[in-house]
Amino acid sequence: MIKTILVDDEDLSLFTLEKKLQEFPNIHIIKKYNSQEHVLSDLKTTHVDVAFLDIEMADLNGLDLAEAILSIQPSIQIVFVTAHSEYAIQAFELNSIDYLLKPITTKRLLKTINRLTKIVEVCRNHEDRTEDISTSVPYIKCFNELQVFRNGQLIHFKTAKVKELFGFFLTNINTYINRDILIESLWPGQDYKKSKIHLHTCLSYLRKILDELGYSNCITFSNQSYFFTLEPIYCDAIELKKTLQSLDKLDVTNIQIAENAVKLYTGEYMELNRYDWAFVEAQAYQNHMLISLDKIINYYQLNDDSKTLFYLQTYLRLNPYSNEKIKQKINLLVKMEDRFEAIKTYHEYEQLLLKDLEIGLDDSFVELFNVLISTAERS
């Protein structure tokens, strides 16, 4: 059974949604609310799979309520039910599973329930596999900045170079690393003997930190090479790569997993640390993201314009010079009857190319713009 709550300040809308949901035997409505009062306090003691939320309520915006709900139970699936389509992009930024416009038809609701059924099943299976993992397992963050947390506390390294050594080992985890390659990567162009001493000093500090975290003997040396391994481990970069590589074709059973995975990418790989040796890895992760975002866009372009637009914008933040995606965004905006934004997108891209690359738009863009203008003049 899918445990569900409903929140809507209009009693008639609440009643109507309840009646429609009762047609689905796997939906169990555990409580209805006509205000946000008691919603958050109840969720602190009651597990819920899905929350159907109205966006426009007298006492609280549904988007704000969704954020508060997810801060208490991050695994809850959010479905927005509203008469206001202009909130769609903001809704999907909160990772809502669906966006239903009033009046809701049974046919449209069936699509949502089918999607929910698959996703809740996947989430429960994932929870079953991970429930035995100790909360003391360190969380290693690589995107945007290299950071290590244990029980919510940030771990401090003795020196910046000790932290960089850890980052280098982590980037090459479960791989033999020749000592000379390691020295040249971390102390490029410096005296070899002095660099070797620095390496041993950093290794001593790093081993002590790792011992305190519960990882004994995780750095070994053989045949002039170091081998680094950590088990168990939770690292955003490793989780992202592992998940994205397992998702060949996206469908209703794994689209939520793909969306959750790309949310791990909060910036370039170790971007703020400015490690020269991390550049290649950073490029590889960005390519993984672009490929995966393209798959998500292709999945949603068949059935969800708002989510397609959201992920097109996400893609373009990583690769703002993609002619293909800019054209796709402009055409989608026209389809959504937002010609003003389409024309704005065209001009912004034109200025971007002139400023950054000193080139103009190709003929296909000019033709597209002429169609936009002529269509706007006729309407």
mmCIF file of C-alpha atoms in Angstrom:
data_model
loop_
_atom_site.group_PDB
_atom_site.id
_atom_site.type_symbol
_atom_site.label_atom_id
_atom_site.label_comp_id
_atom_site.label_asym_id
_atom_site.label_seq_id
_atom_site.Cartn_x
_atom_site.Cartn_y
_atom_site.Cartn_z
ATOM 1 C CA MET A 1 0.000 0.000 0.000
ATOM 2 C CA ILE A 2 1.159 3.526 -0.790
ATOM 3 C CA LYS A 3 0.663 5.685 2.305
ATOM 4 C CA THR A 4 -0.647 9.065 1.222
ATOM 5 C CA ILE A 5 -1.577 12.450 2.673
ATOM 6 C CA LEU A 6 -3.621 15.209 0.984
ATOM 7 C CA VAL A 7 -3.248 18.938 1.652
ATOM 8 C CA ASP A 8 -5.648 21.495 0.142
ATOM 9 C CA ASP A 9 -7.377 24.442 1.796
ATOM 10 C CA GLU A 10 -10.451 24.018 -0.433
ATOM 11 C CA ASP A 11 -12.683 21.358 1.119
ATOM 12 C CA LEU A 12 -14.408 20.580 -2.177
ATOM 13 C CA SER A 13 -11.106 20.009 -3.963
ATOM 14 C CA LEU A 14 -9.922 17.865 -1.061
ATOM 15 C CA PHE A 15 -13.093 15.780 -1.186
ATOM 16 C CA THR A 16 -12.908 15.390 -4.982
ATOM 17 C CA LEU A 17 -9.285 14.249 -4.928
ATOM 18 C CA GLU A 18 -10.014 11.811 -2.111
ATOM 19 C CA LYS A 19 -12.864 10.223 -4.097
ATOM 20 C CA LYS A 20 -10.719 9.861 -7.197
ATOM 21 C CA LEU A 21 -7.809 8.341 -5.278
ATOM 22 C CA GLN A 22 -10.128 5.840 -3.589
ATOM 23 C CA GLU A 23 -10.611 4.271 -7.013
ATOM 24 C CA PHE A 24 -7.047 2.949 -6.764
ATOM 25 C CA PRO A 25 -6.802 0.008 -4.329
ATOM 26 C CA ASN A 26 -3.061 0.443 -3.670
ATOM 27 C CA ILE A 27 -3.505 4.011 -2.405
ATOM 28 C CA HIS A 28 -4.070 4.340 1.329
ATOM 29 C CA ILE A 29 -5.001 7.865 2.434
ATOM 30 C CA ILE A 30 -3.863 8.103 6.034
ATOM 31 C CA LYS A 31 -4.871 11.733 6.580
ATOM 32 C CA LYS A 32 -6.294 14.850 4.893
ATOM 33 C CA TYR A 33 -5.445 18.444 5.828
ATOM 34 C CA ASN A 34 -7.228 21.664 4.869
ATOM 35 C CA SER A 35 -4.350 23.754 6.296
ATOM 36 C CA GLN A 36 -0.650 23.248 6.916
ATOM 37 C CA GLU A 37 -1.234 23.043 10.677
ATOM 38 C CA HIS A 38 -0.159 19.664 12.105
ATOM 39 C CA VAL A 39 1.241 18.408 8.760
ATOM 40 C CA LEU A 40 4.891 18.756 9.748
ATOM 41 C CA SER A 41 4.426 17.600 13.341
ATOM 42 C CA ASP A 42 2.567 14.475 12.147
ATOM 43 C CA LEU A 43 5.323 13.628 9.662
ATOM 44 C CA LYS A 44 7.865 13.524 12.472
ATOM 45 C CA THR A 45 6.138 10.412 13.826
ATOM 46 C CA THR A 46 4.346 8.909 10.797
ATOM 47 C CA HIS A 47 5.991 7.504 7.673
ATOM 48 C CA VAL A 48 4.393 8.657 4.418
ATOM 49 C CA ASP A 49 5.159 7.619 0.841
ATOM 50 C CA VAL A 50 3.369 10.375 -1.087
ATOM 51 C CA ALA A 51 2.029 13.876 -0.413
ATOM 52 C CA PHE A 52 -0.522 15.490 -2.746
ATOM 53 C CA LEU A 53 -0.193 19.244 -2.192
ATOM 54 C CA ASP A 54 -2.090 22.265 -3.423
ATOM 55 C CA ILE A 55 0.243 25.154 -4.250
ATOM 56 C CA GLU A 56 -1.938 28.166 -3.553
ATOM 57 C CA MET A 57 -3.166 27.979 0.035
ATOM 58 C CA ALA A 58 -4.217 30.773 2.335
ATOM 59 C CA ASP A 59 -1.782 30.070 5.167
ATOM 60 C CA LEU A 60 1.240 28.750 3.234
ATOM 61 C CA ASN A 61 2.577 28.367 -0.280
ATOM 62 C CA GLY A 62 2.619 24.692 -1.253
ATOM 63 C CA LEU A 63 6.179 24.994 -2.588
ATOM 64 C CA ASP A 64 7.386 26.128 0.838
ATOM 65 C CA LEU A 65 5.446 23.341 2.506
ATOM 66 C CA ALA A 66 7.040 20.794 0.159
ATOM 67 C CA GLU A 67 10.518 21.986 1.153
ATOM 68 C CA ALA A 68 9.634 21.651 4.825
ATOM 69 C CA ILE A 69 8.180 18.164 4.264
ATOM 70 C CA LEU A 70 11.280 16.983 2.407
ATOM 71 C CA SER A 71 13.503 18.276 5.200
ATOM 72 C CA ILE A 72 11.694 15.890 7.566
ATOM 73 C CA GLN A 73 11.208 12.911 5.254
ATOM 74 C CA PRO A 74 13.456 13.253 2.157
ATOM 75 C CA SER A 75 12.051 10.065 0.607
ATOM 76 C CA ILE A 76 8.478 11.408 0.313
ATOM 77 C CA GLN A 77 7.240 11.744 -3.266
ATOM 78 C CA ILE A 78 5.570 15.089 -3.926
ATOM 79 C CA VAL A 79 2.620 15.532 -6.313
ATOM 80 C CA PHE A 80 1.387 19.086 -6.788
ATOM 81 C CA VAL A 81 -2.318 19.570 -7.507
ATOM 82 C CA THR A 82 -3.252 23.088 -8.545
ATOM 83 C CA ALA A 83 -4.943 25.313 -11.053
ATOM 84 C CA HIS A 84 -1.815 27.427 -11.528
ATOM 85 C CA SER A 85 0.512 26.127 -14.264
ATOM 86 C CA GLU A 86 3.013 28.970 -13.865
ATOM 87 C CA TYR A 87 4.537 27.217 -10.851
ATOM 88 C CA ALA A 88 5.569 24.138 -12.842
ATOM 89 C CA ILE A 89 9.295 24.877 -13.124
ATOM 90 C CA GLN A 90 9.626 25.711 -9.412
ATOM 91 C CA ALA A 91 7.716 22.547 -8.563
ATOM 92 C CA PHE A 92 10.083 20.340 -10.508
ATOM 93 C CA GLU A 93 13.109 22.029 -8.964
ATOM 94 C CA LEU A 94 11.829 20.524 -5.712
ATOM 95 C CA ASN A 95 11.960 17.127 -7.442
ATOM 96 C CA SER A 96 8.213 16.611 -7.425
ATOM 97 C CA ILE A 97 7.145 13.446 -9.199
ATOM 98 C CA ASP A 98 4.206 15.058 -10.990
ATOM 99 C CA TYR A 99 2.189 18.211 -11.478
ATOM 100 C CA LEU A 100 -1.599 17.830 -11.843
ATOM 101 C CA LEU A 101 -3.773 20.652 -13.081
ATOM 102 C CA LYS A 102 -7.330 21.015 -11.813
ATOM 103 C CA PRO A 103 -9.810 19.686 -12.722
ATOM 104 C CA ILE A 104 -8.086 16.314 -12.543
ATOM 105 C CA THR A 105 -9.264 13.578 -14.859
ATOM 106 C CA THR A 106 -9.170 9.911 -13.869
ATOM 107 C CA LYS A 107 -7.120 9.146 -16.981
ATOM 108 C CA ARG A 108 -4.442 11.682 -16.018
ATOM 109 C CA LEU A 109 -4.456 10.519 -12.398
ATOM 110 C CA LEU A 110 -3.946 6.921 -13.517
ATOM 111 C CA LYS A 111 -0.684 7.954 -15.174
ATOM 112 C CA THR A 112 0.481 9.515 -11.902
ATOM 113 C CA ILE A 113 -0.478 6.474 -9.816
ATOM 114 C CA ASN A 114 1.318 4.107 -12.196
ATOM 115 C CA ARG A 115 4.440 6.231 -11.938
ATOM 116 C CA LEU A 116 4.140 6.408 -8.140
ATOM 117 C CA THR A 117 3.708 2.661 -7.817
ATOM 118 C CA LYS A 118 6.933 1.958 -9.666
ATOM 119 C CA ILE A 119 8.974 4.626 -7.903
ATOM 120 C CA VAL A 120 7.781 3.807 -4.366
ATOM 121 C CA GLU A 121 8.629 0.142 -4.983
ATOM 122 C CA VAL A 122 12.132 1.069 -6.140
ATOM 123 C CA CYS A 123 12.635 3.374 -3.137
ATOM 124 C CA ARG A 124 11.512 0.692 -0.693
ATOM 125 C CA ASN A 125 13.887 -1.848 -2.215
ATOM 126 C CA HIS A 126 16.714 0.673 -1.943
ATOM 127 C CA GLU A 127 15.874 1.365 1.700
ATOM 128 C CA ASP A 128 15.875 -2.388 2.427
ATOM 129 C CA ARG A 129 19.382 -2.683 0.964
ATOM 130 C CA THR A 130 20.791 0.288 2.862
ATOM 131 C CA GLU A 131 19.053 0.131 6.230
ATOM 132 C CA ASP A 132 21.942 -1.812 7.802
ATOM 133 C CA ILE A 133 24.592 0.730 6.812
ATOM 134 C CA SER A 134 25.941 2.480 9.898
ATOM 135 C CA THR A 135 25.294 6.198 10.145
ATOM 136 C CA SER A 136 28.923 6.559 11.191
ATOM 137 C CA VAL A 137 30.125 5.775 7.653
ATOM 138 C CA PRO A 138 31.860 8.964 6.469
ATOM 139 C CA TYR A 139 30.201 10.971 3.719
ATOM 140 C CA ILE A 140 32.710 12.200 1.149
ATOM 141 C CA LYS A 141 31.713 15.142 -1.013
ATOM 142 C CA CYS A 142 33.735 15.742 -4.191
ATOM 143 C CA PHE A 143 31.519 18.003 -6.279
ATOM 144 C CA ASN A 144 32.221 21.719 -5.894
ATOM 145 C CA GLU A 145 34.634 21.101 -2.993
ATOM 146 C CA LEU A 146 36.344 18.095 -1.444
ATOM 147 C CA GLN A 147 34.898 17.623 2.043
ATOM 148 C CA VAL A 148 34.627 14.682 4.433
ATOM 149 C CA PHE A 149 31.858 14.438 7.023
ATOM 150 C CA ARG A 150 31.249 11.965 9.832
ATOM 151 C CA ASN A 151 28.041 12.091 11.837
ATOM 152 C CA GLY A 152 27.398 15.475 10.284
ATOM 153 C CA GLN A 153 30.731 16.918 11.443
ATOM 154 C CA LEU A 154 33.311 18.207 8.957
ATOM 155 C CA ILE A 155 36.646 16.382 9.203
ATOM 156 C CA HIS A 156 39.707 18.655 9.281
ATOM 157 C CA PHE A 157 43.001 17.642 7.650
ATOM 158 C CA LYS A 158 46.367 18.521 9.164
ATOM 159 C CA THR A 159 47.443 20.505 6.094
ATOM 160 C CA ALA A 160 46.072 21.392 2.675
ATOM 161 C CA LYS A 161 48.559 19.000 1.075
ATOM 162 C CA VAL A 162 47.336 16.087 3.247
ATOM 163 C CA LYS A 163 43.820 16.835 2.017
ATOM 164 C CA GLU A 164 45.059 16.951 -1.579
ATOM 165 C CA LEU A 165 46.783 13.598 -1.122
ATOM 166 C CA PHE A 166 43.507 12.122 0.109
ATOM 167 C CA GLY A 167 41.717 13.614 -2.912
ATOM 168 C CA PHE A 168 44.288 12.120 -5.287
ATOM 169 C CA PHE A 169 43.965 8.693 -3.677
ATOM 170 C CA LEU A 170 40.180 8.910 -3.776
ATOM 171 C CA THR A 171 40.222 9.868 -7.465
ATOM 172 C CA ASN A 172 42.375 6.792 -8.150
ATOM 173 C CA ILE A 173 40.684 4.478 -5.643
ATOM 174 C CA ASN A 174 41.325 0.725 -6.079
ATOM 175 C CA THR A 175 44.114 1.469 -8.569
ATOM 176 C CA TYR A 176 47.883 1.062 -8.238
ATOM 177 C CA ILE A 177 49.557 4.486 -8.380
ATOM 178 C CA ASN A 178 53.271 4.706 -9.112
ATOM 179 C CA ARG A 179 55.045 6.744 -6.449
ATOM 180 C CA ASP A 180 56.800 8.970 -8.967
ATOM 181 C CA ILE A 181 53.513 9.797 -10.723
ATOM 182 C CA LEU A 182 51.997 10.684 -7.341
ATOM 183 C CA ILE A 183 54.952 12.941 -6.451
ATOM 184 C CA GLU A 184 54.934 14.692 -9.824
ATOM 185 C CA SER A 185 51.174 15.260 -9.575
ATOM 186 C CA LEU A 186 51.257 16.814 -6.091
ATOM 187 C CA TRP A 187 54.723 18.449 -6.136
ATOM 188 C CA PRO A 188 55.310 19.205 -9.819
ATOM 189 C CA GLY A 189 58.764 20.523 -10.714
ATOM 190 C CA GLN A 190 60.071 20.342 -7.145
ATOM 191 C CA ASP A 191 63.196 18.606 -5.857
ATOM 192 C CA TYR A 192 62.518 14.858 -5.896
ATOM 193 C CA LYS A 193 64.176 14.028 -2.570
ATOM 194 C CA LYS A 194 62.374 16.823 -0.733
ATOM 195 C CA SER A 195 59.072 15.891 -2.376
ATOM 196 C CA LYS A 196 59.550 12.280 -1.293
ATOM 197 C CA ILE A 197 59.994 13.439 2.308
ATOM 198 C CA HIS A 198 56.859 15.610 2.011
ATOM 199 C CA LEU A 199 54.967 12.604 0.675
ATOM 200 C CA HIS A 200 55.941 10.392 3.626
ATOM 201 C CA THR A 201 55.022 13.144 6.083
ATOM 202 C CA CYS A 202 51.599 13.605 4.457
ATOM 203 C CA LEU A 203 51.074 9.840 4.370
ATOM 204 C CA SER A 204 51.734 9.642 8.094
ATOM 205 C CA TYR A 205 49.127 12.314 8.851
ATOM 206 C CA LEU A 206 46.631 10.840 6.409
ATOM 207 C CA ARG A 207 46.932 7.325 7.833
ATOM 208 C CA LYS A 208 46.268 8.723 11.304
ATOM 209 C CA ILE A 209 43.081 10.479 10.131
ATOM 210 C CA LEU A 210 41.892 7.372 8.316
ATOM 211 C CA ASP A 211 42.585 5.203 11.372
ATOM 212 C CA GLU A 212 40.414 7.531 13.450
ATOM 213 C CA LEU A 213 37.648 7.165 10.860
ATOM 214 C CA GLY A 214 37.833 3.374 11.137
ATOM 215 C CA TYR A 215 39.881 2.665 8.015
ATOM 216 C CA SER A 216 43.010 0.815 9.085
ATOM 217 C CA ASN A 217 45.597 -0.339 6.559
ATOM 218 C CA CYS A 218 43.683 1.181 3.645
ATOM 219 C CA ILE A 219 46.917 2.477 2.054
ATOM 220 C CA THR A 220 49.411 -0.177 1.016
ATOM 221 C CA PHE A 221 52.745 0.064 -0.839
ATOM 222 C CA SER A 222 54.156 -2.543 -3.222
ATOM 223 C CA ASN A 223 56.484 -2.474 -6.237
ATOM 224 C CA GLN A 224 56.982 1.299 -5.972
ATOM 225 C CA SER A 225 53.218 1.845 -6.118
ATOM 226 C CA TYR A 226 50.503 2.803 -3.646
ATOM 227 C CA PHE A 227 47.088 1.169 -3.502
ATOM 228 C CA PHE A 228 44.184 2.912 -1.781
ATOM 229 C CA THR A 229 40.832 1.389 -0.876
ATOM 230 C CA LEU A 230 37.933 2.335 1.436
ATOM 231 C CA GLU A 231 35.116 0.057 2.535
ATOM 232 C CA PRO A 232 32.378 0.906 3.353
ATOM 233 C CA ILE A 233 32.238 4.280 1.674
ATOM 234 C CA TYR A 234 29.654 6.821 0.582
ATOM 235 C CA CYS A 235 30.983 9.365 -1.902
ATOM 236 C CA ASP A 236 28.789 11.598 -4.069
ATOM 237 C CA ALA A 237 31.057 11.229 -7.118
ATOM 238 C CA ILE A 238 31.318 7.450 -6.848
ATOM 239 C CA GLU A 239 27.552 7.126 -6.320
ATOM 240 C CA LEU A 240 26.839 9.364 -9.305
ATOM 241 C CA LYS A 241 29.124 7.448 -11.649
ATOM 242 C CA LYS A 242 27.890 4.055 -10.458
ATOM 243 C CA THR A 243 24.222 5.015 -10.788
ATOM 244 C CA LEU A 244 24.483 6.736 -14.172
ATOM 245 C CA GLN A 245 26.495 3.893 -15.679
ATOM 246 C CA SER A 246 23.773 1.429 -14.612
ATOM 247 C CA LEU A 247 21.008 3.420 -16.329
ATOM 248 C CA ASP A 248 21.128 2.556 -20.001
ATOM 249 C CA LYS A 249 17.557 3.279 -21.051
ATOM 250 C CA LEU A 250 15.241 5.401 -18.925
ATOM 251 C CA ASP A 251 11.649 4.416 -18.209
ATOM 252 C CA VAL A 252 9.083 4.883 -15.461
ATOM 253 C CA THR A 253 10.918 2.405 -13.206
ATOM 254 C CA ASN A 254 14.203 4.304 -13.095
ATOM 255 C CA ILE A 255 13.583 7.922 -14.131
ATOM 256 C CA GLN A 256 13.367 9.031 -10.476
ATOM 257 C CA ILE A 257 16.689 7.314 -9.751
ATOM 258 C CA ALA A 258 18.292 9.196 -12.644
ATOM 259 C CA GLU A 259 16.864 12.525 -11.459
ATOM 260 C CA ASN A 260 18.080 11.931 -7.906
ATOM 261 C CA ALA A 261 21.525 10.985 -9.211
ATOM 262 C CA VAL A 262 22.047 14.144 -11.261
ATOM 263 C CA LYS A 263 21.082 16.215 -8.210
ATOM 264 C CA LEU A 264 24.323 14.984 -6.604
ATOM 265 C CA TYR A 265 26.242 17.095 -9.115
ATOM 266 C CA THR A 266 26.454 20.382 -7.225
ATOM 267 C CA GLY A 267 29.466 21.747 -9.101
ATOM 268 C CA GLU A 268 32.546 20.583 -10.957
ATOM 269 C CA TYR A 269 34.679 17.826 -9.454
ATOM 270 C CA MET A 270 36.783 19.382 -6.651
ATOM 271 C CA GLU A 271 36.255 22.744 -8.369
ATOM 272 C CA LEU A 272 37.047 25.006 -5.409
ATOM 273 C CA ASN A 273 40.171 23.019 -4.505
ATOM 274 C CA ARG A 274 41.788 23.922 -7.851
ATOM 275 C CA TYR A 275 43.824 20.721 -8.170
ATOM 276 C CA ASP A 276 45.413 20.680 -11.632
ATOM 277 C CA TRP A 277 45.477 16.872 -11.720
ATOM 278 C CA ALA A 278 41.668 16.761 -11.129
ATOM 279 C CA PHE A 279 40.851 18.578 -14.397
ATOM 280 C CA VAL A 280 40.577 15.414 -16.503
ATOM 281 C CA GLU A 281 38.305 13.782 -13.930
ATOM 282 C CA ALA A 282 36.177 16.936 -13.770
ATOM 283 C CA GLN A 283 35.711 16.849 -17.546
ATOM 284 C CA ALA A 284 34.762 13.183 -17.420
ATOM 285 C CA TYR A 285 32.069 13.788 -14.791
ATOM 286 C CA GLN A 286 30.669 16.733 -16.737
ATOM 287 C CA ASN A 287 30.432 14.519 -19.820
ATOM 288 C CA HIS A 288 28.621 11.863 -17.760
ATOM 289 C CA MET A 289 26.166 14.540 -16.667
ATOM 290 C CA LEU A 290 25.532 15.850 -20.179
ATOM 291 C CA ILE A 291 24.879 12.349 -21.505
ATOM 292 C CA SER A 292 22.506 11.588 -18.633
ATOM 293 C CA LEU A 293 20.690 14.909 -18.885
ATOM 294 C CA ASP A 294 20.215 14.260 -22.590
ATOM 295 C CA LYS A 295 18.575 10.920 -21.731
ATOM 296 C CA ILE A 296 16.281 12.591 -19.186
ATOM 297 C CA ILE A 297 15.337 15.288 -21.705
ATOM 298 C CA ASN A 298 14.541 12.641 -24.328
ATOM 299 C CA TYR A 299 12.392 10.778 -21.803
ATOM 300 C CA TYR A 300 10.324 13.803 -20.756
ATOM 301 C CA GLN A 301 9.977 15.433 -24.179
ATOM 302 C CA LEU A 302 7.358 12.828 -25.044
ATOM 303 C CA ASN A 303 5.071 13.548 -22.125
ATOM 304 C CA ASP A 304 6.074 16.500 -19.952
ATOM 305 C CA ASP A 305 6.958 19.920 -21.414
ATOM 306 C CA SER A 306 7.688 21.559 -18.055
ATOM 307 C CA LYS A 307 10.222 18.959 -16.969
ATOM 308 C CA THR A 308 11.751 18.933 -20.433
ATOM 309 C CA LEU A 309 12.282 22.687 -20.146
ATOM 310 C CA PHE A 310 13.741 22.358 -16.647
ATOM 311 C CA TYR A 311 16.332 19.780 -17.730
ATOM 312 C CA LEU A 312 17.138 21.703 -20.909
ATOM 313 C CA GLN A 313 17.987 24.676 -18.706
ATOM 314 C CA THR A 314 20.081 22.418 -16.463
ATOM 315 C CA TYR A 315 21.919 21.064 -19.515
ATOM 316 C CA LEU A 316 22.597 24.565 -20.851
ATOM 317 C CA ARG A 317 24.077 25.690 -17.537
ATOM 318 C CA LEU A 318 26.771 23.039 -18.078
ATOM 319 C CA ASN A 319 27.097 23.510 -21.832
ATOM 320 C CA PRO A 320 25.759 26.954 -22.801
ATOM 321 C CA TYR A 321 27.091 26.704 -26.376
ATOM 322 C CA SER A 322 24.960 23.756 -27.508
ATOM 323 C CA ASN A 323 23.194 24.811 -30.718
ATOM 324 C CA GLU A 324 21.035 21.705 -30.584
ATOM 325 C CA LYS A 325 19.747 22.297 -27.070
ATOM 326 C CA ILE A 326 19.166 26.032 -27.630
ATOM 327 C CA LYS A 327 17.044 25.235 -30.686
ATOM 328 C CA GLN A 328 15.194 22.572 -28.735
ATOM 329 C CA LYS A 329 14.516 25.056 -25.922
ATOM 330 C CA ILE A 330 13.252 27.733 -28.340
ATOM 331 C CA ASN A 331 10.963 25.279 -30.136
ATOM 332 C CA LEU A 332 9.648 23.990 -26.817
ATOM 333 C CA LEU A 333 8.891 27.518 -25.608
ATOM 334 C CA VAL A 334 6.960 28.146 -28.826
ATOM 335 C CA LYS A 335 5.047 24.920 -28.258
ATOM 336 C CA MET A 336 4.248 26.115 -24.727
ATOM 337 C CA GLU A 337 3.010 29.400 -26.260
ATOM 338 C CA ASP A 338 5.732 31.461 -24.595
ATOM 339 C CA ARG A 339 7.081 33.277 -27.675
ATOM 340 C CA PHE A 340 8.397 36.178 -25.597
ATOM 341 C CA GLU A 341 10.745 33.840 -23.713
ATOM 342 C CA ALA A 342 11.654 32.076 -26.969
ATOM 343 C CA ILE A 343 12.718 35.359 -28.600
ATOM 344 C CA LYS A 344 14.577 36.361 -25.422
ATOM 345 C CA THR A 345 16.447 33.024 -25.466
ATOM 346 C CA TYR A 346 17.414 33.626 -29.097
ATOM 347 C CA HIS A 347 18.842 37.100 -28.399
ATOM 348 C CA GLU A 348 20.685 35.977 -25.248
ATOM 349 C CA TYR A 349 22.354 33.149 -27.159
ATOM 350 C CA GLU A 350 23.272 35.513 -29.983
ATOM 351 C CA GLN A 351 24.973 37.870 -27.506
ATOM 352 C CA LEU A 352 26.724 34.975 -25.725
ATOM 353 C CA LEU A 353 28.338 33.749 -28.944
ATOM 354 C CA LEU A 354 29.442 37.247 -29.932
ATOM 355 C CA LYS A 355 30.895 38.016 -26.504
ATOM 356 C CA ASP A 356 32.589 34.692 -25.701
ATOM 357 C CA LEU A 357 33.412 33.212 -29.101
ATOM 358 C CA GLU A 358 33.190 36.230 -31.428
ATOM 359 C CA ILE A 359 30.999 34.337 -33.881
ATOM 360 C CA GLY A 360 27.475 34.838 -35.154
ATOM 361 C CA LEU A 361 24.510 32.502 -35.339
ATOM 362 C CA ASP A 362 24.270 30.123 -38.286
ATOM 363 C CA ASP A 363 21.575 30.402 -40.977
ATOM 364 C CA SER A 364 19.290 27.859 -39.309
ATOM 365 C CA PHE A 365 18.955 30.157 -36.279
ATOM 366 C CA VAL A 366 18.157 33.133 -38.455
ATOM 367 C CA GLU A 367 15.434 31.130 -40.190
ATOM 368 C CA LEU A 368 14.068 30.038 -36.820
ATOM 369 C CA PHE A 369 14.017 33.642 -35.612
ATOM 370 C CA ASN A 370 12.186 34.806 -38.751
ATOM 371 C CA VAL A 371 9.519 32.173 -38.126
ATOM 372 C CA LEU A 372 9.191 33.360 -34.515
ATOM 373 C CA ILE A 373 8.773 36.986 -35.550
ATOM 374 C CA SER A 374 6.292 36.295 -38.319
ATOM 375 C CA THR A 375 4.220 34.046 -36.068
ATOM 376 C CA ALA A 376 4.229 36.646 -33.290
ATOM 377 C CA GLU A 377 3.077 39.350 -35.708
ATOM 378 C CA ARG A 378 0.142 37.242 -36.908
ATOM 379 C CA SER A 379 -1.015 36.422 -33.367
#
